[in-house]
PDB file of N, CA and C in Angstrom:
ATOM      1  N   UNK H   1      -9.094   1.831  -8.960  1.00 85.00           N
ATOM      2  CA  UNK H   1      -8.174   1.409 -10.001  1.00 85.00           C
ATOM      3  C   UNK H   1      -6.867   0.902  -9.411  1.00 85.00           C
ATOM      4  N   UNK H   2      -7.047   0.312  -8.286  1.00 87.00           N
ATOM      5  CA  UNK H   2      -5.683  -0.338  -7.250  1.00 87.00           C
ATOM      6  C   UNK H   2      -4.915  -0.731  -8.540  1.00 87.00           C
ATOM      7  N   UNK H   3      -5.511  -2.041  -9.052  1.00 89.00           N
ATOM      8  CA  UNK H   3      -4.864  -2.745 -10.007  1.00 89.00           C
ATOM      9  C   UNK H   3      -3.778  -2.299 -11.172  1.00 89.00           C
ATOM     10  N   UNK H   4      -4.409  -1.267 -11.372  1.00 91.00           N
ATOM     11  CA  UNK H   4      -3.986  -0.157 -12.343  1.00 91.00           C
ATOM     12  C   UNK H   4      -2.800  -0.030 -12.223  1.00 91.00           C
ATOM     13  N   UNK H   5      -2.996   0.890 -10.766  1.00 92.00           N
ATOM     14  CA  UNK H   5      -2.178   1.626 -10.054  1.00 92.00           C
ATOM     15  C   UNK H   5      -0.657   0.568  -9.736  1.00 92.00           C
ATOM     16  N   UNK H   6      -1.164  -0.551  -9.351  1.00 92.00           N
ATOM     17  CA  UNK H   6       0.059  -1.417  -8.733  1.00 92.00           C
ATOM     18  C   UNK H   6       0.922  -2.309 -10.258  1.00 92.00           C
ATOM     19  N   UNK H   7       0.411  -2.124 -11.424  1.00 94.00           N
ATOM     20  CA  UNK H   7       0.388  -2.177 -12.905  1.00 94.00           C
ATOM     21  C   UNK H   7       1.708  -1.424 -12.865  1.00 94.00           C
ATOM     22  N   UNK H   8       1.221  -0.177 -13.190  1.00 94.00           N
ATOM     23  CA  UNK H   8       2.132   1.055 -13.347  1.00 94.00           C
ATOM     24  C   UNK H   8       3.219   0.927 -12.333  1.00 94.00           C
ATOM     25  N   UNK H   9       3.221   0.604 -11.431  1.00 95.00           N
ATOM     26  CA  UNK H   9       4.522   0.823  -9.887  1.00 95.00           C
ATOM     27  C   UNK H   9       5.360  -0.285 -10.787  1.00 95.00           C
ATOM     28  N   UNK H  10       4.989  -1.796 -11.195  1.00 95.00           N
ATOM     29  CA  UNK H  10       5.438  -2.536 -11.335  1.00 95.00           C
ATOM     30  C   UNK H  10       6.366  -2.097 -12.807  1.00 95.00           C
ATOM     31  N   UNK H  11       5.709  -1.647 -13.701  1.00 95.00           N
ATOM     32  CA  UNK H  11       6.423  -1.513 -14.646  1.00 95.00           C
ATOM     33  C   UNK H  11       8.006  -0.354 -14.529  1.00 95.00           C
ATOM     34  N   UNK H  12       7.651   0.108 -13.522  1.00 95.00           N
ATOM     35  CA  UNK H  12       8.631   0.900 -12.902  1.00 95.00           C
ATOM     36  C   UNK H  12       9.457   0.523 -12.212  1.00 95.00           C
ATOM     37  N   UNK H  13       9.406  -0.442 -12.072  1.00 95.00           N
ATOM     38  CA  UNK H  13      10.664  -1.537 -10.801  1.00 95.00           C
ATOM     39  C   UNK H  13       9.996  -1.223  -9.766  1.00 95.00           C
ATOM     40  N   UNK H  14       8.797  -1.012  -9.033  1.00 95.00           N
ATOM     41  CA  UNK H  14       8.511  -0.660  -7.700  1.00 95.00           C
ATOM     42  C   UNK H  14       7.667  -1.706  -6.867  1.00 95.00           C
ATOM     43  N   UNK H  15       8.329  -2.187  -6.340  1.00 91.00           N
ATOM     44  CA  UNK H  15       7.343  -3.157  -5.395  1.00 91.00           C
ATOM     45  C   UNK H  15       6.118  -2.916  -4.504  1.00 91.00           C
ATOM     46  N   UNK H  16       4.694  -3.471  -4.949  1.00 91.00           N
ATOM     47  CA  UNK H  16       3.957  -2.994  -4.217  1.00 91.00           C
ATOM     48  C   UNK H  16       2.989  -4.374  -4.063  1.00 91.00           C
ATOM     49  N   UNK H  17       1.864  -4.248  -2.985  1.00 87.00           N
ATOM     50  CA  UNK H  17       1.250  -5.446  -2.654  1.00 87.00           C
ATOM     51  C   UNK H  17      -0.673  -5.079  -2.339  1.00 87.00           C
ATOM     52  N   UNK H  18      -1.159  -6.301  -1.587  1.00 79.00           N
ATOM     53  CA  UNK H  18      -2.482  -5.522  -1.439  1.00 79.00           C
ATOM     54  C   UNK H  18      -2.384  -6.847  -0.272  1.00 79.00           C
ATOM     55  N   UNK H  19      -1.251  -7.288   0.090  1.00 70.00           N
ATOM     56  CA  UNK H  19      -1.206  -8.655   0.798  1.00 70.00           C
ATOM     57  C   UNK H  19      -1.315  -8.483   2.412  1.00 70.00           C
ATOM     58  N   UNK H  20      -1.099  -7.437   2.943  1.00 68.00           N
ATOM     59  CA  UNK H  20      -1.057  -6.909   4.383  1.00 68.00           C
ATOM     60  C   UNK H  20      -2.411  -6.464   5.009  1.00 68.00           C
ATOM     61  N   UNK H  21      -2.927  -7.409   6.073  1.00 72.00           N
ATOM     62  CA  UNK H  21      -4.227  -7.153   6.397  1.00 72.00           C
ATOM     63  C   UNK H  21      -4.098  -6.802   7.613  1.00 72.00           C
ATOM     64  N   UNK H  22      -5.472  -5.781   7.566  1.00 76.00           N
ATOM     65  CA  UNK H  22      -5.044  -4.799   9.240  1.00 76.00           C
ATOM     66  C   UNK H  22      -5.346  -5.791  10.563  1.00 76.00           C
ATOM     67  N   UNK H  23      -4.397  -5.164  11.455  1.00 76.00           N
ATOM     68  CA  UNK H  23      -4.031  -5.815  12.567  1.00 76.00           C
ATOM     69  C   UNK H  23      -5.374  -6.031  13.434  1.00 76.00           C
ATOM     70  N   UNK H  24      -6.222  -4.908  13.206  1.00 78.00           N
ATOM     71  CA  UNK H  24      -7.456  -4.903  14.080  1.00 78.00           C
ATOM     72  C   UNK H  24      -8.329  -6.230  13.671  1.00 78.00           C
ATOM     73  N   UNK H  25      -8.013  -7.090  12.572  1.00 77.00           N
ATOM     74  CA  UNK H  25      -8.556  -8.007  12.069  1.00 77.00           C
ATOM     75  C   UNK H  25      -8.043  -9.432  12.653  1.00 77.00           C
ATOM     76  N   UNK H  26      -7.032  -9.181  13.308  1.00 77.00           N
ATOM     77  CA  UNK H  26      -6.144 -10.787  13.769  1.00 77.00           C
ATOM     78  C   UNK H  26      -6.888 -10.929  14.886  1.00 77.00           C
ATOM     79  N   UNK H  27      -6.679 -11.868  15.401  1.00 79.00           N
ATOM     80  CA  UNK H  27      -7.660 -12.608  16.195  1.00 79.00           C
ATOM     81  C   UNK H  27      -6.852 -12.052  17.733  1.00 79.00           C
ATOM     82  N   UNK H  28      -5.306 -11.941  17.481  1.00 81.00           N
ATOM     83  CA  UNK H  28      -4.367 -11.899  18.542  1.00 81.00           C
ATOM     84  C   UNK H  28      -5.117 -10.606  18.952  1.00 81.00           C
ATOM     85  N   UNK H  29      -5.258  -9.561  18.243  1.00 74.00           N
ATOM     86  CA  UNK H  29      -6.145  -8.060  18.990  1.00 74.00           C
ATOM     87  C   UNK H  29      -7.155  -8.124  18.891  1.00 74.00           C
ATOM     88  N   UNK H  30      -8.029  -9.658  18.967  1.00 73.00           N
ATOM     89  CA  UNK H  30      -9.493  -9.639  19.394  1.00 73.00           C
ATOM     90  C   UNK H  30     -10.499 -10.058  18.538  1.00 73.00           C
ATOM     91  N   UNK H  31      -9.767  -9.663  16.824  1.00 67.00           N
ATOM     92  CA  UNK H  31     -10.416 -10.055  15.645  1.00 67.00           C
ATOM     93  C   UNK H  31     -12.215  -9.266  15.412  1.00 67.00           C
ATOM     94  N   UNK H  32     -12.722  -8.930  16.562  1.00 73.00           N
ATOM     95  CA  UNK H  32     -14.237  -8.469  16.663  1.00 73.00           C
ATOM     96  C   UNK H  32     -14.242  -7.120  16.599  1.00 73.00           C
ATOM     97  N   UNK H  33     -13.669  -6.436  15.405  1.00 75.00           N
ATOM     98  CA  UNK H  33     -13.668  -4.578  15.409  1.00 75.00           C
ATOM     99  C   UNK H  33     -15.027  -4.319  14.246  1.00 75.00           C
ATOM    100  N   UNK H  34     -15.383  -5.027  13.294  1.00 75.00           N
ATOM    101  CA  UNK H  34     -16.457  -4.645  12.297  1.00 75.00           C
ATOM    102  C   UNK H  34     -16.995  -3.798  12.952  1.00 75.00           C
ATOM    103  N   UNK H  35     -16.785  -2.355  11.670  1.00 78.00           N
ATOM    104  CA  UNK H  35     -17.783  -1.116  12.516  1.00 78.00           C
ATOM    105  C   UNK H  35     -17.171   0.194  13.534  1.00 78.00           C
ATOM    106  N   UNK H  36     -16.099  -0.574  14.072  1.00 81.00           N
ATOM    107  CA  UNK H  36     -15.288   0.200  15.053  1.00 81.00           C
ATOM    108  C   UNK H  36     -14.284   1.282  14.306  1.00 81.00           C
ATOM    109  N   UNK H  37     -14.131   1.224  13.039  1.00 81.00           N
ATOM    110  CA  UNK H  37     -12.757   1.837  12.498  1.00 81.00           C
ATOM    111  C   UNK H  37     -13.560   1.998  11.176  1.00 81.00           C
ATOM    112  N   UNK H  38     -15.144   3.032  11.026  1.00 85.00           N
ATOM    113  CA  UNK H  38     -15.526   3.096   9.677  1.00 85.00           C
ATOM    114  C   UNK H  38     -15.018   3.800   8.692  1.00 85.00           C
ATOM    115  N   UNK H  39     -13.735   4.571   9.026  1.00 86.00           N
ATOM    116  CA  UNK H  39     -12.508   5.171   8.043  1.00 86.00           C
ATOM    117  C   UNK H  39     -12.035   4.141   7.418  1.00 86.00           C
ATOM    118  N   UNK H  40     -11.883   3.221   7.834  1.00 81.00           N
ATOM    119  CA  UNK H  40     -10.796   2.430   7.591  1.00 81.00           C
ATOM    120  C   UNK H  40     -11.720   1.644   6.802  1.00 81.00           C
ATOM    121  N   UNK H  41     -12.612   0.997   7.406  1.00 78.00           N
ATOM    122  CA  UNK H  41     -13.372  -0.194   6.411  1.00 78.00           C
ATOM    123  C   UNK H  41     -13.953   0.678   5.093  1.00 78.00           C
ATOM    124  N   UNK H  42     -13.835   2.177   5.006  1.00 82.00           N
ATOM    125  CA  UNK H  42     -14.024   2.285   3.384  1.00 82.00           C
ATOM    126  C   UNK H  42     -13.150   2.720   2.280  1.00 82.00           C
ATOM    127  N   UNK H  43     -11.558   2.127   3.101  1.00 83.00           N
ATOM    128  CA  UNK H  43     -10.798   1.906   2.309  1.00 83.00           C
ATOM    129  C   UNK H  43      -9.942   1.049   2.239  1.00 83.00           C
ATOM    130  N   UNK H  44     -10.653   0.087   2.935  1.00 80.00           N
ATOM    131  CA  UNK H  44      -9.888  -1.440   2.981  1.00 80.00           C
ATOM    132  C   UNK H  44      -9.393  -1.854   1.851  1.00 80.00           C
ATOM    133  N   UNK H  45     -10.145  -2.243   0.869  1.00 79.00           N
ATOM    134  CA  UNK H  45     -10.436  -2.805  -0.649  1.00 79.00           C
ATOM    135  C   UNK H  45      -9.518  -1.749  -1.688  1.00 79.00           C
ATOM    136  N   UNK H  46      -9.010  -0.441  -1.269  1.00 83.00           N
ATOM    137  CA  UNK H  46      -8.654   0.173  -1.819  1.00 83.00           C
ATOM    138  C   UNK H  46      -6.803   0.501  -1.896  1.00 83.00           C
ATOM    139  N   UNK H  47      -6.222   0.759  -0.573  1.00 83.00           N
ATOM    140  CA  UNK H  47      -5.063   0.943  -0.393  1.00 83.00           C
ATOM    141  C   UNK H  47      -4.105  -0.264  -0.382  1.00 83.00           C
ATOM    142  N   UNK H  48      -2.609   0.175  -1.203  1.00 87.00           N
ATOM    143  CA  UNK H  48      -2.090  -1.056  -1.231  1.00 87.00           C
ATOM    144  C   UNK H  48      -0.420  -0.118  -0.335  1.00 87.00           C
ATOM    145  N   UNK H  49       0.259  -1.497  -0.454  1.00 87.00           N
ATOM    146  CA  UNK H  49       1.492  -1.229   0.627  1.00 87.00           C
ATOM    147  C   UNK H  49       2.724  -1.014  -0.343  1.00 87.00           C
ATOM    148  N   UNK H  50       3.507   0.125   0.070  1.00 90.00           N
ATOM    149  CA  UNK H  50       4.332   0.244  -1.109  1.00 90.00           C
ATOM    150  C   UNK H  50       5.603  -0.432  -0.275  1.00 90.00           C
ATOM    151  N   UNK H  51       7.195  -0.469  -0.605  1.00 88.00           N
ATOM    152  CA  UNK H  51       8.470  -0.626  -0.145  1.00 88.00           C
ATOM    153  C   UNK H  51       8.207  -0.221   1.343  1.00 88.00           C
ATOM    154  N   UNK H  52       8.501  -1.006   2.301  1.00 84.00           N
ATOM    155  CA  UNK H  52       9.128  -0.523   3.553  1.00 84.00           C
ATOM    156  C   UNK H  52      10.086  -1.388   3.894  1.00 84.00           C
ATOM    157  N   UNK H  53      11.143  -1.393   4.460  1.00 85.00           N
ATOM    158  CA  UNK H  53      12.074  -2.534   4.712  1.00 85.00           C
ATOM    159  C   UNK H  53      13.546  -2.058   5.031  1.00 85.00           C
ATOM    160  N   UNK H  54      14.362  -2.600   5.645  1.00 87.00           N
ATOM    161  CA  UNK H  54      15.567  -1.946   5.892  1.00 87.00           C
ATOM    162  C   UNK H  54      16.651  -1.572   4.737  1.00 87.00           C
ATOM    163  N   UNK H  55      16.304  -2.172   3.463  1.00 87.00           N
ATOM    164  CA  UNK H  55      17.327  -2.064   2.298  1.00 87.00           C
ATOM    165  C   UNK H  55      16.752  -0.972   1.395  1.00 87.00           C
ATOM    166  N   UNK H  56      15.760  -0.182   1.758  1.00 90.00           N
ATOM    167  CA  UNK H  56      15.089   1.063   1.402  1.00 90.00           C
ATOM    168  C   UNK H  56      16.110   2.230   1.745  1.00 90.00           C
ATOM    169  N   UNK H  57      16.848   2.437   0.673  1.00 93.00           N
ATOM    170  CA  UNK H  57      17.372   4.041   0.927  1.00 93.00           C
ATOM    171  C   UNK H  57      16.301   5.495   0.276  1.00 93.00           C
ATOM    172  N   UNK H  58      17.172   6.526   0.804  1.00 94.00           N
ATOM    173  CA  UNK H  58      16.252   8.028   0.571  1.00 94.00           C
ATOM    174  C   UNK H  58      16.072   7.897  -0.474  1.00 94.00           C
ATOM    175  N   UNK H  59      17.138   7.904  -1.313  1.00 95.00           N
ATOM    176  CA  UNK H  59      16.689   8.250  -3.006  1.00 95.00           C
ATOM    177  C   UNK H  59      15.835   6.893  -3.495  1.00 95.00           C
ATOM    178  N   UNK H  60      15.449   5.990  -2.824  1.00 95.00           N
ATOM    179  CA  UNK H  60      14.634   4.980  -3.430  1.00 95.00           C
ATOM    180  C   UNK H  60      13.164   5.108  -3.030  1.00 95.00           C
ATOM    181  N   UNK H  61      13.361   5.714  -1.446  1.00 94.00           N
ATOM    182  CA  UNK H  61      11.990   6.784  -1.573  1.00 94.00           C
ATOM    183  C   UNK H  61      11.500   7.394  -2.348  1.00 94.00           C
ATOM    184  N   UNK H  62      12.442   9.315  -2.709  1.00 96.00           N
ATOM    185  CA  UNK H  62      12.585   9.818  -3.660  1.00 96.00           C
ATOM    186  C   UNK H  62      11.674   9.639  -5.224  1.00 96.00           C
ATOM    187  N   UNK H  63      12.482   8.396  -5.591  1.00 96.00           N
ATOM    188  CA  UNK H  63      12.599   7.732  -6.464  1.00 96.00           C
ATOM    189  C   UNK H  63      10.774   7.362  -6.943  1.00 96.00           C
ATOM    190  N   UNK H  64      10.418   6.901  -5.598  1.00 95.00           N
ATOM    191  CA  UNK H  64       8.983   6.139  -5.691  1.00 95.00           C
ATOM    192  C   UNK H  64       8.017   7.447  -5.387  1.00 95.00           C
ATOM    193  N   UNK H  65       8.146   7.999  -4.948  1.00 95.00           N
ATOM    194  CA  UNK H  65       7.397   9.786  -4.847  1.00 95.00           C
ATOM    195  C   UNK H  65       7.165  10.479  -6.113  1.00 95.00           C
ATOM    196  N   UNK H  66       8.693  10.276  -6.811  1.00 96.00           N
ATOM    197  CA  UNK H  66       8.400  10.952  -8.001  1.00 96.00           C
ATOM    198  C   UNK H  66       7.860  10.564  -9.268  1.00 96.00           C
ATOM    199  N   UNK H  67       7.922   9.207  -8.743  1.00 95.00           N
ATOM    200  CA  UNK H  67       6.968   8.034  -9.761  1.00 95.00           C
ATOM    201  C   UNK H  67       5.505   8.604  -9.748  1.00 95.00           C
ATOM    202  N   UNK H  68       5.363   8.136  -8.347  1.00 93.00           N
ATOM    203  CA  UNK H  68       3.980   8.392  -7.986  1.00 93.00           C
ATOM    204  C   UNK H  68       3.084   9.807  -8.757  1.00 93.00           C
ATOM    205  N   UNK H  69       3.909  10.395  -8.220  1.00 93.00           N
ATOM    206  CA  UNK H  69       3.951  12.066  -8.222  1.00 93.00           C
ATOM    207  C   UNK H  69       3.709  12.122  -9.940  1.00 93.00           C
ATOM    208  N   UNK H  70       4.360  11.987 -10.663  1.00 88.00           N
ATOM    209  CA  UNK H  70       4.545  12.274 -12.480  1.00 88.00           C
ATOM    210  C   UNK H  70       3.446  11.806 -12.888  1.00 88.00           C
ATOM    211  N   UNK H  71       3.615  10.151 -12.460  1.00 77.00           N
ATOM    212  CA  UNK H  71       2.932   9.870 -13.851  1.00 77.00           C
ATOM    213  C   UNK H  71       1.423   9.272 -13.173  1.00 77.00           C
ATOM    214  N   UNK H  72       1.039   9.644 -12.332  1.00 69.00           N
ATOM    215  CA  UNK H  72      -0.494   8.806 -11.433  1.00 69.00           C
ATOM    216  C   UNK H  72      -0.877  10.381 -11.345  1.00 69.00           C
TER     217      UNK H  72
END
């Protein structure tokens, strides 16, 4: 229910994405991992990226925890 999920963040002022693809996939680290990381490939499709960035303060952490936290 990513969609859902990134629904709800949004209606909350919270920025979130599904746009960040893992590094083991770029070509620069080889691009040929299929299989190597089967944690990971069964939750590729699933996890999205919340706020990280330098204009991120604590209480905007906080803030997104207790979002998370309440109402998901």
């Amino acid at each position: 229910r990513r969609e859902d999920f990134m629904k709800y963040l949004r209606e909350k002022q919270i920025e979130s994405a599904q746009v960040h693809y893992r590094n083991d996939r770029y070509s620069i680290f080889g691009g040929k991992t299929e299989g190597l990381f089967p944690n990971m490939d069964k939750i590729e499709d699933r996890y999205i990226v919340l706020p990280i960035h330098g204009k991120i303060w604590e209480d905007n952490v906080r803030y997104i925890c207790d979002v998370i936290h309440k109402g998901w």
